[in-house]
Amino acid sequence: GGDVEIGRLRLSMVECRVFIDADPVELSPREFAILECLMLRHGRVVSKRQLLESVDGWESGMSENAVELYVHRVRKKIELSGSGIQTLRGFGYLLQVDEPS
């Protein structure tokens, strides 16, 4: 349980929701799974395969191309938080936080 806070993003493990400051981010279950995976591995590169496995818990048959689509959607939904998802070609994705200057 508990919360994971990264920059202005807060992941509530209890509610299975993500917030920017106090505002909930509207995420589909798959989008949540992807963001949760990235937040729990903050500072580490997460491969498409790892993201696929985090989402694939409840539905198999999702392609790596679909992962790109979901990452793209999540990226747009969290851009207001000042955090971003960096794509490292051939490696995977990295959740980055803009540290307040």
PDB file of C-alpha atoms in Angstrom:
ATOM      1  CA  GLY A   1       0.000   0.000   0.000  1.00  0.00           C
ATOM      2  CA  GLY A   2       0.971   3.608   0.432  1.00  0.00           C
ATOM      3  CA  ASP A   3       1.696   6.317  -2.091  1.00  0.00           C
ATOM      4  CA  VAL A   4       4.537   6.874  -4.499  1.00  0.00           C
ATOM      5  CA  GLU A   5       5.323  10.532  -5.110  1.00  0.00           C
ATOM      6  CA  ILE A   6       7.488  11.632  -8.014  1.00  0.00           C
ATOM      7  CA  GLY A   7       7.596  15.360  -8.623  1.00  0.00           C
ATOM      8  CA  ARG A   8       3.959  16.504  -8.780  1.00  0.00           C
ATOM      9  CA  LEU A   9       2.738  13.010  -9.628  1.00  0.00           C
ATOM     10  CA  ARG A  10       1.309  10.890  -6.837  1.00  0.00           C
ATOM     11  CA  LEU A  11       0.446   7.234  -7.300  1.00  0.00           C
ATOM     12  CA  SER A  12      -2.110   5.968  -4.805  1.00  0.00           C
ATOM     13  CA  MET A  13      -1.664   2.211  -4.494  1.00  0.00           C
ATOM     14  CA  VAL A  14      -4.836   1.988  -2.413  1.00  0.00           C
ATOM     15  CA  GLU A  15      -7.089   3.803  -4.871  1.00  0.00           C
ATOM     16  CA  CYS A  16      -5.225   2.638  -7.987  1.00  0.00           C
ATOM     17  CA  ARG A  17      -5.203   6.213  -9.197  1.00  0.00           C
ATOM     18  CA  VAL A  18      -2.657   8.833 -10.147  1.00  0.00           C
ATOM     19  CA  PHE A  19      -2.915  12.469  -9.170  1.00  0.00           C
ATOM     20  CA  ILE A  20      -1.189  15.648 -10.321  1.00  0.00           C
ATOM     21  CA  ASP A  21      -1.074  17.631  -7.092  1.00  0.00           C
ATOM     22  CA  ALA A  22      -4.646  17.035  -5.843  1.00  0.00           C
ATOM     23  CA  ASP A  23      -6.236  16.458  -9.243  1.00  0.00           C
ATOM     24  CA  PRO A  24      -6.886  12.889 -10.397  1.00  0.00           C
ATOM     25  CA  VAL A  25      -5.564  11.970 -13.828  1.00  0.00           C
ATOM     26  CA  GLU A  26      -8.175  10.196 -15.947  1.00  0.00           C
ATOM     27  CA  LEU A  27      -6.470   6.970 -17.009  1.00  0.00           C
ATOM     28  CA  SER A  28      -7.793   3.770 -18.506  1.00  0.00           C
ATOM     29  CA  PRO A  29      -6.773   0.595 -16.646  1.00  0.00           C
ATOM     30  CA  ARG A  30      -4.039  -0.043 -19.222  1.00  0.00           C
ATOM     31  CA  GLU A  31      -2.768   3.517 -19.062  1.00  0.00           C
ATOM     32  CA  PHE A  32      -2.684   3.271 -15.288  1.00  0.00           C
ATOM     33  CA  ALA A  33      -0.739   0.004 -15.455  1.00  0.00           C
ATOM     34  CA  ILE A  34       1.853   1.601 -17.711  1.00  0.00           C
ATOM     35  CA  LEU A  35       2.234   4.722 -15.596  1.00  0.00           C
ATOM     36  CA  GLU A  36       2.365   2.657 -12.409  1.00  0.00           C
ATOM     37  CA  CYS A  37       5.120   0.500 -13.910  1.00  0.00           C
ATOM     38  CA  LEU A  38       7.137   3.590 -14.882  1.00  0.00           C
ATOM     39  CA  MET A  39       6.623   5.291 -11.519  1.00  0.00           C
ATOM     40  CA  LEU A  40       7.595   2.220  -9.508  1.00  0.00           C
ATOM     41  CA  ARG A  41      10.803   1.998 -11.542  1.00  0.00           C
ATOM     42  CA  HIS A  42      11.472   5.722 -11.522  1.00  0.00           C
ATOM     43  CA  GLY A  43      15.035   6.515 -12.524  1.00  0.00           C
ATOM     44  CA  ARG A  44      15.418   3.206 -14.357  1.00  0.00           C
ATOM     45  CA  VAL A  45      14.787   2.374 -17.976  1.00  0.00           C
ATOM     46  CA  VAL A  46      11.682   0.205 -18.413  1.00  0.00           C
ATOM     47  CA  SER A  47      11.609  -2.000 -21.486  1.00  0.00           C
ATOM     48  CA  LYS A  48       8.572  -2.458 -23.699  1.00  0.00           C
ATOM     49  CA  ARG A  49       8.540  -6.076 -22.601  1.00  0.00           C
ATOM     50  CA  GLN A  50       8.268  -5.042 -18.927  1.00  0.00           C
ATOM     51  CA  LEU A  51       5.450  -2.633 -19.755  1.00  0.00           C
ATOM     52  CA  LEU A  52       3.724  -5.311 -21.786  1.00  0.00           C
ATOM     53  CA  GLU A  53       3.940  -7.713 -18.856  1.00  0.00           C
ATOM     54  CA  SER A  54       2.568  -5.120 -16.440  1.00  0.00           C
ATOM     55  CA  VAL A  55      -0.461  -4.575 -18.690  1.00  0.00           C
ATOM     56  CA  ASP A  56      -0.760  -8.170 -19.843  1.00  0.00           C
ATOM     57  CA  GLY A  57      -1.816  -9.362 -16.420  1.00  0.00           C
ATOM     58  CA  TRP A  58      -5.429  -9.197 -17.471  1.00  0.00           C
ATOM     59  CA  GLU A  59      -5.339  -9.466 -21.239  1.00  0.00           C
ATOM     60  CA  SER A  60      -2.813 -11.097 -23.457  1.00  0.00           C
ATOM     61  CA  GLY A  61      -2.312 -10.475 -27.107  1.00  0.00           C
ATOM     62  CA  MET A  62      -1.206  -6.867 -26.783  1.00  0.00           C
ATOM     63  CA  SER A  63       1.609  -5.948 -29.150  1.00  0.00           C
ATOM     64  CA  GLU A  64       4.665  -3.830 -28.516  1.00  0.00           C
ATOM     65  CA  ASN A  65       3.194  -1.318 -30.967  1.00  0.00           C
ATOM     66  CA  ALA A  66       0.186  -1.004 -28.672  1.00  0.00           C
ATOM     67  CA  VAL A  67       2.577  -0.206 -25.817  1.00  0.00           C
ATOM     68  CA  GLU A  68       3.847   2.788 -27.818  1.00  0.00           C
ATOM     69  CA  LEU A  69       0.283   4.007 -28.256  1.00  0.00           C
ATOM     70  CA  TYR A  70      -0.474   3.772 -24.540  1.00  0.00           C
ATOM     71  CA  VAL A  71       2.804   5.437 -23.590  1.00  0.00           C
ATOM     72  CA  HIS A  72       1.943   8.260 -25.992  1.00  0.00           C
ATOM     73  CA  ARG A  73      -1.474   8.706 -24.342  1.00  0.00           C
ATOM     74  CA  VAL A  74      -0.022   8.634 -20.833  1.00  0.00           C
ATOM     75  CA  ARG A  75       2.661  11.134 -21.854  1.00  0.00           C
ATOM     76  CA  LYS A  76      -0.031  13.610 -22.955  1.00  0.00           C
ATOM     77  CA  LYS A  77      -2.065  13.105 -19.803  1.00  0.00           C
ATOM     78  CA  ILE A  78       0.834  13.792 -17.436  1.00  0.00           C
ATOM     79  CA  GLU A  79       2.528  16.623 -19.345  1.00  0.00           C
ATOM     80  CA  LEU A  80       0.919  19.231 -17.067  1.00  0.00           C
ATOM     81  CA  SER A  81       2.726  17.651 -14.122  1.00  0.00           C
ATOM     82  CA  GLY A  82       6.114  18.652 -15.494  1.00  0.00           C
ATOM     83  CA  SER A  83       7.018  14.975 -15.737  1.00  0.00           C
ATOM     84  CA  GLY A  84       7.642  13.273 -19.021  1.00  0.00           C
ATOM     85  CA  ILE A  85       8.305   9.879 -20.484  1.00  0.00           C
ATOM     86  CA  GLN A  86      11.507   9.723 -22.461  1.00  0.00           C
ATOM     87  CA  THR A  87      11.830   7.161 -25.246  1.00  0.00           C
ATOM     88  CA  LEU A  88      15.235   5.498 -25.453  1.00  0.00           C
ATOM     89  CA  ARG A  89      15.241   3.797 -28.828  1.00  0.00           C
ATOM     90  CA  GLY A  90      16.029   0.118 -28.551  1.00  0.00           C
ATOM     91  CA  PHE A  91      15.959   0.202 -24.760  1.00  0.00           C
ATOM     92  CA  GLY A  92      12.583   1.372 -23.535  1.00  0.00           C
ATOM     93  CA  TYR A  93      11.160   4.254 -21.571  1.00  0.00           C
ATOM     94  CA  LEU A  94      12.244   6.441 -18.687  1.00  0.00           C
ATOM     95  CA  LEU A  95      10.013   8.553 -16.475  1.00  0.00           C
ATOM     96  CA  GLN A  96      11.620  11.956 -16.054  1.00  0.00           C
ATOM     97  CA  VAL A  97      10.699  14.685 -13.621  1.00  0.00           C
ATOM     98  CA  ASP A  98      11.437  18.347 -14.194  1.00  0.00           C
ATOM     99  CA  GLU A  99      13.021  19.339 -10.925  1.00  0.00           C
ATOM    100  CA  PRO A 100      11.828  22.804  -9.867  1.00  0.00           C
ATOM    101  CA  SER A 101      14.628  25.239 -10.600  1.00  0.00           C
TER     102      SER A 101
END
